[in-house]
Coordinates of C-alpha atoms and ligand atoms in Angstrom, one line a residue:
M169 CA -25.9 -5.2 5.3
D170 CA -23.0 -5.8 7.6
V171 CA -22.3 -2.4 9.3
Q172 CA -19.2 -1.5 11.3
S173 CA -20.2 2.1 12.1
S174 CA -23.4 3.9 11.4
T175 CA -21.8 7.1 10.2
T176 CA -20.7 7.8 6.7
P177 CA -17.6 10.0 6.7
E178 CA -18.3 13.6 5.8
R179 CA -16.5 14.6 2.6
S180 CA -13.8 17.1 3.3
M181 CA -14.0 18.8 -0.1
D182 CA -16.6 19.4 -2.8
D183 CA -16.5 17.8 -6.3
E184 CA -14.8 20.8 -7.9
T185 CA -12.0 21.0 -5.3
F186 CA -11.4 17.3 -5.4
G187 CA -11.4 17.5 -9.2
Q188 CA -8.7 20.1 -9.0
L189 CA -6.6 18.0 -6.6
L190 CA -6.9 15.0 -8.9
D191 CA -5.9 17.2 -11.9
T192 CA -2.9 18.5 -10.0
V193 CA -1.8 15.0 -9.0
R194 CA -2.2 13.8 -12.6
R195 CA -0.1 16.6 -14.0
F196 CA 2.6 16.2 -11.2
V197 CA 2.8 12.4 -12.0
R198 CA 3.0 12.7 -15.8
E199 CA 5.1 15.9 -16.1
K200 CA 7.5 15.5 -13.1
L201 CA 7.6 11.8 -12.1
V202 CA 7.4 9.9 -15.3
P203 CA 10.6 11.5 -16.7
L204 CA 12.5 10.6 -13.5
E205 CA 11.6 6.9 -13.6
A206 CA 14.9 5.6 -15.0
K207 CA 16.9 7.9 -12.8
V208 CA 15.1 6.8 -9.6
D209 CA 15.9 3.2 -10.6
D210 CA 19.6 4.0 -11.3
D211 CA 20.1 6.1 -8.2
D212 CA 17.9 3.9 -5.9
K213 CA 16.5 7.1 -4.6
V214 CA 13.5 9.4 -5.1
P215 CA 15.0 13.0 -5.3
D216 CA 14.6 15.1 -2.2
E217 CA 13.0 17.9 -4.2
I218 CA 10.3 15.5 -5.3
V219 CA 9.6 14.5 -1.7
A220 CA 9.3 18.2 -0.9
E221 CA 6.8 18.7 -3.7
M222 CA 4.8 15.7 -2.4
R223 CA 4.7 17.4 1.0
A224 CA 3.6 20.7 -0.5
L225 CA 0.8 18.9 -2.4
G226 CA -0.5 17.4 0.8
L227 CA 0.0 13.8 -0.4
F228 CA 1.4 12.5 2.9
G229 CA -1.9 13.3 4.6
I230 CA -4.6 12.4 2.1
S231 CA -6.2 9.8 4.4
I232 CA -5.6 11.6 7.7
P233 CA -8.6 13.5 9.0
Q234 CA -8.7 17.3 8.4
G235 CA -8.9 17.8 12.2
F236 CA -5.4 16.3 12.4
G237 CA -4.0 18.3 9.5
G238 CA -4.7 15.9 6.6
L239 CA -6.9 16.2 3.6
G240 CA -9.4 13.7 5.1
L241 CA -10.3 12.1 1.8
T242 CA -12.9 9.3 1.7
A243 CA -11.7 5.8 0.6
S244 CA -13.3 6.4 -2.8
E245 CA -11.3 9.7 -3.2
E246 CA -8.1 8.0 -1.9
V247 CA -8.6 5.3 -4.6
A248 CA -8.8 7.9 -7.3
V249 CA -5.6 9.7 -6.1
V250 CA -3.6 6.5 -5.7
R251 CA -4.7 5.3 -9.1
E252 CA -3.1 8.4 -10.6
L253 CA 0.1 7.8 -8.6
G254 CA 0.1 4.2 -10.0
W255 CA 0.7 5.6 -13.5
T256 CA 4.4 5.9 -12.6
S257 CA 7.0 3.8 -10.8
P258 CA 5.6 2.4 -7.5
A259 CA 8.7 3.8 -5.7
F260 CA 7.2 7.3 -5.8
R261 CA 4.0 6.1 -4.2
S262 CA 6.0 4.3 -1.6
V263 CA 7.4 7.6 -0.3
I264 CA 3.9 8.6 0.9
G265 CA 2.5 5.1 1.1
S266 CA 3.1 4.2 4.7
N267 CA 1.9 7.6 5.9
V268 CA -1.3 7.3 3.9
G269 CA -1.8 3.6 4.5
I270 CA -0.6 1.2 7.1
G271 CA 1.7 3.6 9.0
S272 CA -1.0 6.0 10.0
Q273 CA -4.3 4.1 9.9
G274 CA -3.7 2.2 13.2
L275 CA -3.9 5.6 14.9
V276 CA -6.7 6.9 12.7
M277 CA -8.9 3.9 13.4
D278 CA -8.1 3.0 17.0
G279 CA -5.8 5.7 18.5
T280 CA -6.8 7.9 21.4
E281 CA -7.4 11.6 20.8
E282 CA -4.0 12.3 22.5
Q283 CA -2.1 9.8 20.3
C284 CA -3.7 11.2 17.2
A285 CA -3.1 14.8 18.1
R286 CA 0.6 14.0 19.0
Y287 CA 1.5 12.2 15.8
L288 CA -1.0 12.6 13.0
P289 CA -0.4 16.3 12.1
R290 CA 3.3 15.7 11.6
M291 CA 2.6 12.6 9.6
A292 CA 0.1 14.5 7.5
S293 CA 2.7 17.1 6.6
G294 CA 5.3 14.5 5.9
E295 CA 7.6 15.8 8.6
L296 CA 7.3 12.4 10.3
V297 CA 7.3 9.1 8.3
G298 CA 5.3 6.3 9.8
S299 CA 6.0 2.5 9.4
F300 CA 4.0 -0.5 10.2
C301 CA 5.9 -3.3 12.0
L302 CA 4.0 -6.6 11.8
T303 CA 6.1 -9.0 9.8
E304 CA 8.9 -10.9 11.5
P305 CA 11.5 -13.4 10.4
G306 CA 9.3 -16.3 11.6
A307 CA 5.8 -14.6 11.2
G308 CA 4.8 -13.5 7.6
S309 CA 1.5 -14.9 6.4
D310 CA 0.9 -16.3 9.9
A311 CA 1.0 -12.9 11.5
A312 CA -0.6 -14.0 14.7
S313 CA 2.4 -16.2 15.5
L314 CA 4.6 -13.0 16.0
K315 CA 7.2 -13.4 18.7
T316 CA 8.2 -9.8 19.5
T317 CA 7.4 -9.2 23.2
A318 CA 6.3 -6.1 25.0
L319 CA 6.4 -7.0 28.7
W320 CA 5.2 -4.6 31.4
D321 CA 7.9 -4.3 34.1
G322 CA 5.9 -2.1 36.4
E323 CA 7.0 1.2 34.8
A324 CA 7.2 0.6 31.1
Y325 CA 6.6 -2.0 28.3
V326 CA 10.0 -3.5 27.3
L327 CA 10.1 -4.4 23.7
N328 CA 12.3 -7.2 22.3
G329 CA 12.3 -8.8 18.9
T330 CA 13.0 -8.3 15.2
K331 CA 10.6 -7.0 12.6
R332 CA 11.4 -7.7 8.9
Y333 CA 10.9 -6.1 5.5
I334 CA 9.5 -3.0 7.1
T335 CA 8.6 -0.4 4.4
N336 CA 10.2 3.0 5.0
A337 CA 11.9 1.9 8.2
P338 CA 15.2 3.5 7.2
C339 CA 13.5 7.0 7.2
A340 CA 10.7 6.4 9.8
G341 CA 10.2 8.7 12.8
V342 CA 7.4 6.7 14.3
L343 CA 6.5 3.0 14.2
T344 CA 3.2 1.1 14.7
V345 CA 4.5 -2.0 16.4
M346 CA 2.5 -5.2 17.0
A347 CA 4.0 -7.1 19.9
R348 CA 3.0 -9.7 22.4
S349 CA 2.2 -8.0 25.7
D350 CA 0.6 -11.0 27.3
P351 CA 2.8 -14.1 26.6
D352 CA 0.2 -16.4 28.3
A353 CA -2.7 -15.4 26.1
P354 CA -3.0 -17.7 23.1
G355 CA -2.5 -16.6 19.4
S356 CA -3.6 -13.1 18.5
S357 CA -5.3 -12.3 21.7
G358 CA -2.0 -11.4 23.5
V359 CA -1.0 -8.9 20.9
S360 CA -1.0 -5.2 21.4
A361 CA -0.3 -2.4 19.0
F362 CA 2.1 0.3 20.2
I363 CA 2.9 3.7 18.7
V364 CA 6.7 4.0 19.2
E365 CA 9.1 6.8 18.4
A366 CA 11.9 5.4 16.2
D367 CA 14.7 7.1 18.1
T368 CA 13.7 5.3 21.4
P369 CA 16.9 3.8 22.9
G370 CA 17.0 0.1 22.2
I371 CA 15.7 0.4 18.6
S372 CA 18.0 -0.1 15.7
I373 CA 17.3 -0.1 12.0
G374 CA 19.0 -2.8 9.9
K375 CA 20.7 -2.3 6.6
T376 CA 18.4 -1.4 3.6
D377 CA 17.3 -4.6 1.8
R378 CA 18.2 -5.2 -1.8
K379 CA 15.1 -6.2 -3.8
M380 CA 14.0 -7.5 -7.2
G381 CA 12.3 -4.2 -8.1
Q382 CA 10.9 -1.0 -6.7
R383 CA 14.3 0.6 -6.4
G384 CA 14.0 3.9 -4.6
A385 CA 11.6 2.4 -2.1
Y386 CA 13.1 1.1 1.1
T387 CA 12.6 -1.7 3.5
S388 CA 14.7 -3.0 6.3
D389 CA 14.7 -4.8 9.6
V390 CA 13.7 -3.1 12.8
V391 CA 15.4 -4.6 15.9
F392 CA 14.1 -4.0 19.5
E393 CA 16.5 -4.7 22.3
D394 CA 15.0 -3.7 25.7
A395 CA 13.3 -0.7 24.1
R396 CA 11.2 0.9 26.8
V397 CA 7.9 2.5 25.9
P398 CA 5.3 4.1 28.3
A399 CA 1.8 2.7 28.9
E400 CA 0.4 5.6 26.8
A401 CA 2.1 4.0 23.7
V402 CA -0.6 1.3 23.6
I403 CA -2.8 2.3 20.7
G404 CA -6.3 3.0 22.0
G405 CA -5.0 2.6 25.5
E406 CA -6.2 -1.0 25.9
P407 CA -3.8 -3.9 25.5
G408 CA -4.7 -7.1 23.7
R409 CA -6.4 -5.4 20.7
G410 CA -3.4 -5.0 18.5
F411 CA -4.0 -7.9 16.1
K412 CA -7.5 -6.6 15.3
T413 CA -6.1 -3.1 14.7
A414 CA -3.5 -4.6 12.3
M415 CA -6.2 -6.5 10.4
K416 CA -8.5 -3.5 10.1
V417 CA -5.5 -1.5 8.8
L418 CA -4.7 -4.2 6.3
D419 CA -8.4 -4.3 5.1
R420 CA -8.1 -0.6 4.0
G421 CA -4.5 -1.0 2.9
R422 CA -5.5 -3.8 0.5
I423 CA -7.9 -1.5 -1.3
H424 CA -5.2 1.2 -1.5
I425 CA -2.8 -1.4 -3.1
S426 CA -5.5 -2.5 -5.4
A427 CA -6.0 1.1 -6.7
L428 CA -2.2 1.3 -7.2
C429 CA -2.3 -1.9 -9.3
I430 CA -5.0 -0.4 -11.5
G431 CA -3.0 2.8 -12.1
T432 CA 0.1 0.8 -13.1
A433 CA -2.0 -1.5 -15.4
R434 CA -3.4 1.5 -17.1
R435 CA 0.1 2.8 -17.8
L436 CA 1.3 -0.5 -19.1
I437 CA -1.8 -0.8 -21.4
H438 CA -1.1 2.7 -22.6
E439 CA 2.6 1.9 -23.4
A440 CA 1.7 -1.3 -25.1
L441 CA -1.0 0.4 -27.2
V442 CA 1.3 3.2 -28.3
Y443 CA 4.1 0.8 -29.1
S444 CA 1.9 -1.6 -31.1
G445 CA 0.8 1.4 -33.2
D446 CA 4.3 2.4 -34.0
R447 CA 6.2 -0.8 -34.3
E448 CA 5.9 -2.4 -37.8
Q449 CA 6.5 -6.0 -38.8
F450 CA 5.4 -7.8 -41.9
G451 CA 4.7 -4.4 -43.4
Q452 CA 2.2 -3.1 -40.9
P453 CA 1.9 -1.9 -37.3
I454 CA 1.9 -4.9 -35.0
G455 CA -1.3 -3.5 -33.5
E456 CA -3.1 -4.5 -36.7
F457 CA -2.6 -8.1 -35.9
Q458 CA -5.4 -9.8 -34.1
L459 CA -3.2 -11.8 -31.8
V460 CA -1.7 -8.5 -30.5
Q461 CA -5.2 -7.0 -30.3
A462 CA -6.3 -10.0 -28.2
M463 CA -3.6 -9.2 -25.6
L464 CA -4.5 -5.6 -25.5
A465 CA -8.2 -6.4 -25.2
D466 CA -7.7 -8.9 -22.4
S467 CA -5.6 -6.4 -20.5
Q468 CA -8.2 -3.7 -20.9
A469 CA -11.2 -5.8 -19.9
E470 CA -9.4 -7.2 -16.8
C471 CA -8.3 -3.7 -15.8
Y472 CA -11.8 -2.4 -16.2
A473 CA -13.2 -5.2 -14.1
A474 CA -10.6 -4.5 -11.4
N475 CA -11.5 -0.9 -11.3
C476 CA -15.2 -1.6 -10.9
M477 CA -14.5 -3.8 -7.9
V478 CA -12.2 -1.4 -6.2
E479 CA -14.6 1.5 -6.6
D480 CA -17.4 -0.7 -5.2
A481 CA -15.3 -1.8 -2.2
A482 CA -14.2 1.8 -1.5
R483 CA -17.9 3.0 -1.7
R484 CA -18.9 0.2 0.7
L485 CA -16.1 1.2 3.1
D486 CA -17.2 4.8 3.0
R487 CA -20.8 3.7 3.9
G488 CA -19.4 2.0 7.0
E489 CA -19.8 -1.6 5.7
A490 CA -17.4 -4.4 6.8
I491 CA -15.2 -4.9 3.7
T492 CA -12.8 -7.7 4.7
L493 CA -14.0 -10.0 2.0
E494 CA -14.2 -7.3 -0.7
A495 CA -10.8 -5.9 0.2
S496 CA -9.2 -9.4 -0.2
C497 CA -11.1 -10.0 -3.5
C498 CA -9.7 -6.6 -4.7
K499 CA -6.1 -7.3 -3.6
M500 CA -6.1 -10.8 -5.1
Y501 CA -7.7 -9.9 -8.4
C502 CA -5.9 -6.5 -9.0
S503 CA -2.4 -7.7 -8.1
E504 CA -2.8 -10.8 -10.2
M505 CA -4.3 -8.7 -13.0
V506 CA -1.4 -6.2 -13.2
G507 CA 1.0 -9.2 -13.2
R508 CA -0.7 -10.5 -16.3
V509 CA -0.9 -7.1 -17.9
A510 CA 2.8 -6.5 -17.3
D511 CA 3.6 -9.9 -18.8
R512 CA 1.5 -9.1 -21.9
A513 CA 3.2 -5.7 -22.2
V514 CA 6.6 -7.4 -22.3
Q515 CA 5.2 -9.8 -24.9
I516 CA 3.9 -6.9 -27.1
F517 CA 7.2 -5.1 -26.8
G518 CA 9.0 -8.3 -27.7
G519 CA 12.8 -8.0 -27.4
A520 CA 12.4 -4.3 -26.5
G521 CA 10.3 -5.4 -23.5
Y522 CA 13.2 -7.2 -22.1
M523 CA 15.6 -4.3 -22.5
T524 CA 16.1 -1.9 -19.6
E525 CA 16.0 1.1 -21.9
Y526 CA 12.2 0.8 -22.6
G527 CA 11.3 0.6 -18.9
I528 CA 8.8 -2.2 -19.4
E529 CA 10.9 -4.8 -17.7
R530 CA 11.3 -2.5 -14.7
F531 CA 7.5 -2.4 -14.3
Y532 CA 7.4 -6.1 -14.8
R533 CA 9.7 -6.5 -11.8
D534 CA 8.1 -3.8 -9.8
V535 CA 4.5 -5.2 -9.9
R536 CA 5.7 -8.6 -8.7
L537 CA 5.6 -7.3 -5.2
F538 CA 1.9 -6.5 -5.3
R539 CA 1.1 -10.3 -5.2
L540 CA 3.2 -10.6 -2.0
Y541 CA 2.9 -7.7 0.4
E542 CA 0.0 -6.8 2.6
G543 CA -0.9 -10.5 2.3
T544 CA -0.1 -12.9 -0.5
T545 CA -2.7 -14.0 -3.0
Q546 CA -3.0 -17.3 -1.1
I547 CA -3.7 -15.4 2.1
Q548 CA -6.4 -13.4 0.3
Q549 CA -7.9 -16.6 -0.9
L550 CA -8.0 -18.0 2.6
I551 CA -9.6 -14.8 3.9
I552 CA -12.2 -14.8 1.2
A553 CA -13.2 -18.4 1.7
R554 CA -13.3 -18.0 5.5
Q555 CA -15.6 -15.0 5.1
M556 CA -17.8 -17.0 2.7
R557 CA -18.0 -19.9 5.1
R558 CA -18.9 -17.6 8.0
G559 CA -21.8 -16.3 5.9
L560 CA -23.1 -19.9 5.8
D561 CA -23.1 -20.0 9.6
S562 CA -25.0 -16.7 10.1
Ligands
COS819 N1 -11.0 -7.0 11.0 C1 -11.2 -7.0 12.4 N2 -10.9 -8.1 13.1 C2 -10.3 -9.1 12.5 C3 -10.1 -9.1 11.1 C4 -10.4 -8.0 10.4 N3 -10.2 -7.9 9.0 N4 -9.5 -10.3 10.7 C5 -9.4 -11.0 11.8 N5 -9.9 -10.3 12.9 C6 -10.0 -10.8 14.3 C7 -10.8 -12.0 14.3 O1 -12.2 -11.7 14.4 C8 -10.3 -12.7 15.6 O2 -10.9 -12.1 16.7 P1 -11.5 -13.1 17.9 O3 -10.3 -13.8 18.4 O4 -12.0 -12.1 18.9 O5 -12.5 -13.9 17.2 C9 -8.8 -12.3 15.5 O6 -8.7 -11.1 14.8 C10 -7.9 -13.4 15.0 O7 -8.4 -13.7 13.6 P2 -8.2 -15.0 12.9 O8 -8.6 -16.1 13.8 O9 -8.8 -15.0 11.6 O10 -6.6 -15.1 12.8 P3 -5.7 -16.1 12.0 O11 -4.4 -16.1 12.7 O12 -6.3 -17.4 11.9 O13 -5.5 -15.6 10.5 C11 -4.8 -14.0 8.8 C12 -5.3 -14.3 10.2 C13 -4.2 -15.2 8.1 C14 -6.0 -13.5 8.0 C15 -3.8 -12.9 9.1 O14 -2.7 -13.5 9.8 C16 -3.3 -12.3 7.8 O15 -3.9 -11.4 7.3 N6 -2.0 -12.7 7.4 C17 -1.3 -12.0 6.4 C18 -0.6 -10.9 7.1 C19 -0.1 -9.8 6.1 O16 -0.9 -9.3 5.3 N7 1.1 -9.5 6.2 C20 1.7 -8.5 5.4 C21 2.5 -7.7 6.2 S1 2.0 -6.1 6.4 S2 2.8 -5.3 4.8

C-alpha cells in the first residue's frame, strides 16, 4: 500500500450526529433549493438568504478541521454530503464549493499553523470566500507552464499576471495563487503557492464570465499588477512547493466533483423514472417500453458503479493512501457518466427534455462543465496512464 501519512483522520462526529447532518442537508436541498432552481437560473444568482442558511448549517466548513472552526468531516463523509447537494442545480454547491474544496485545501494540507489560524475559521463560517487561482490564459491543462510571476524584491513578493475562469473570484476575500517565484527554475519547480487577500492593492477582478450553464455560479479573471505580498504569504513558508500543493488539492477536489456528479445523476435518473411512468404514448406509459427501460437501466448501473468507486477512493484517502490514480479514475468516469445520464434523460423526456420549462435541458448544460474543470477527461486519462506506467517501474 502506498501511504502518504500514517495517521487516519479522527472522525469529528459519531454516526448518529453525522446521520442527522446528512438528513438536514437532504431536507434543505429538496425542500428549499429544488423549488428555487428555475429562479436561480433566471436571476443568475443564488438568493442571499440561501447563502445565509448554508452558513448556518456549517456547509462552508465541512472539510475544514474542527480546530479551525469547521466540521472536520472525513473524505467519505464529505462525499456523502456533496452527493446530497448534487441533487439540485450545481450553482448551489458552487457557493460553498471553493471553501470546501480547492479554495481552502491548500492551507489545510500545507499551510502553517499561523496561516490556518488566520484564514480557516472565517472560511469555515463563510465570512470569507476562498478561490483557487491556477489557470491562466495560456496555462490550462498544462498548469506547470503558468506565467504569473511572484518576484522577491527584498521586502515583498511582487505578483504580476492574469488568472482565468476563477470560480467565486467575484466574491472572494482570499485567494490561493500559484505563481512563479523562481523564473530560472524549470517547469513546476519554480512555482510557489501564496495565500493572498483579495483586497491587496494591485489586484483587480475581471467582469463575471457568461457561461453555457451553471448560472448563479460565478467565474472571472483575477489580474495582478505589482500586487505586493509578504514572505509570510508563501503557503507552508517554503517557496517552490506550490505546484505540488496544487496537485494534492486537485486530487481531493476531483473526488469532491465526482460525488457531485453522482448526486446530479441520481436526480436525473429520478426525474426520468417519474416522467416515464406518467407520460403515455401508444396507449401506455413510456416506461413500459423496453427501449426506455434500457436507458434507465444503463443510467442506474453506471451511477451505481460510479458511486462504488468514489466511496472506495474516499475511504483510501481517509486511510492516508495516495489516491492520485483513483481520484482521476473517479473524475473521468463520474463526469462522463453524468453526461451520458443527462443525455438519456433528455431523450426520455423527448421534446419536453429540450424545453426550458422542464429543467432537464438546464441540467444537461450544467453537467457539461464537469468534464472540463479540475482537469479535463483527457488530463485524467494522462494522469491515470502515467500512474500505471510508474507502477511498472517500481
Ligand atoms: N500529488 C503530489 N505531487 C504531484 C502530483 C500529485 N497528485 N502530481 C504531480 N506532482 C508532482 C510530481 O511528482 C512532480 O514533482 P517532482 O518534480 O519533484 O518529480 C511535479 O509535481 C510535477 O509533476 P509532473 O511532472 O507530473 O507535471 P506535468 O507538468 O508533466 O503534468 C499535470 C501535470 C498535467 C498532471 C497537471 O498539469 C494537471 O493536473 N493539469 C490539469 C490542471 C487542472 O486540473 N486544471 C484545472 C484548473 S483548477 S479548477
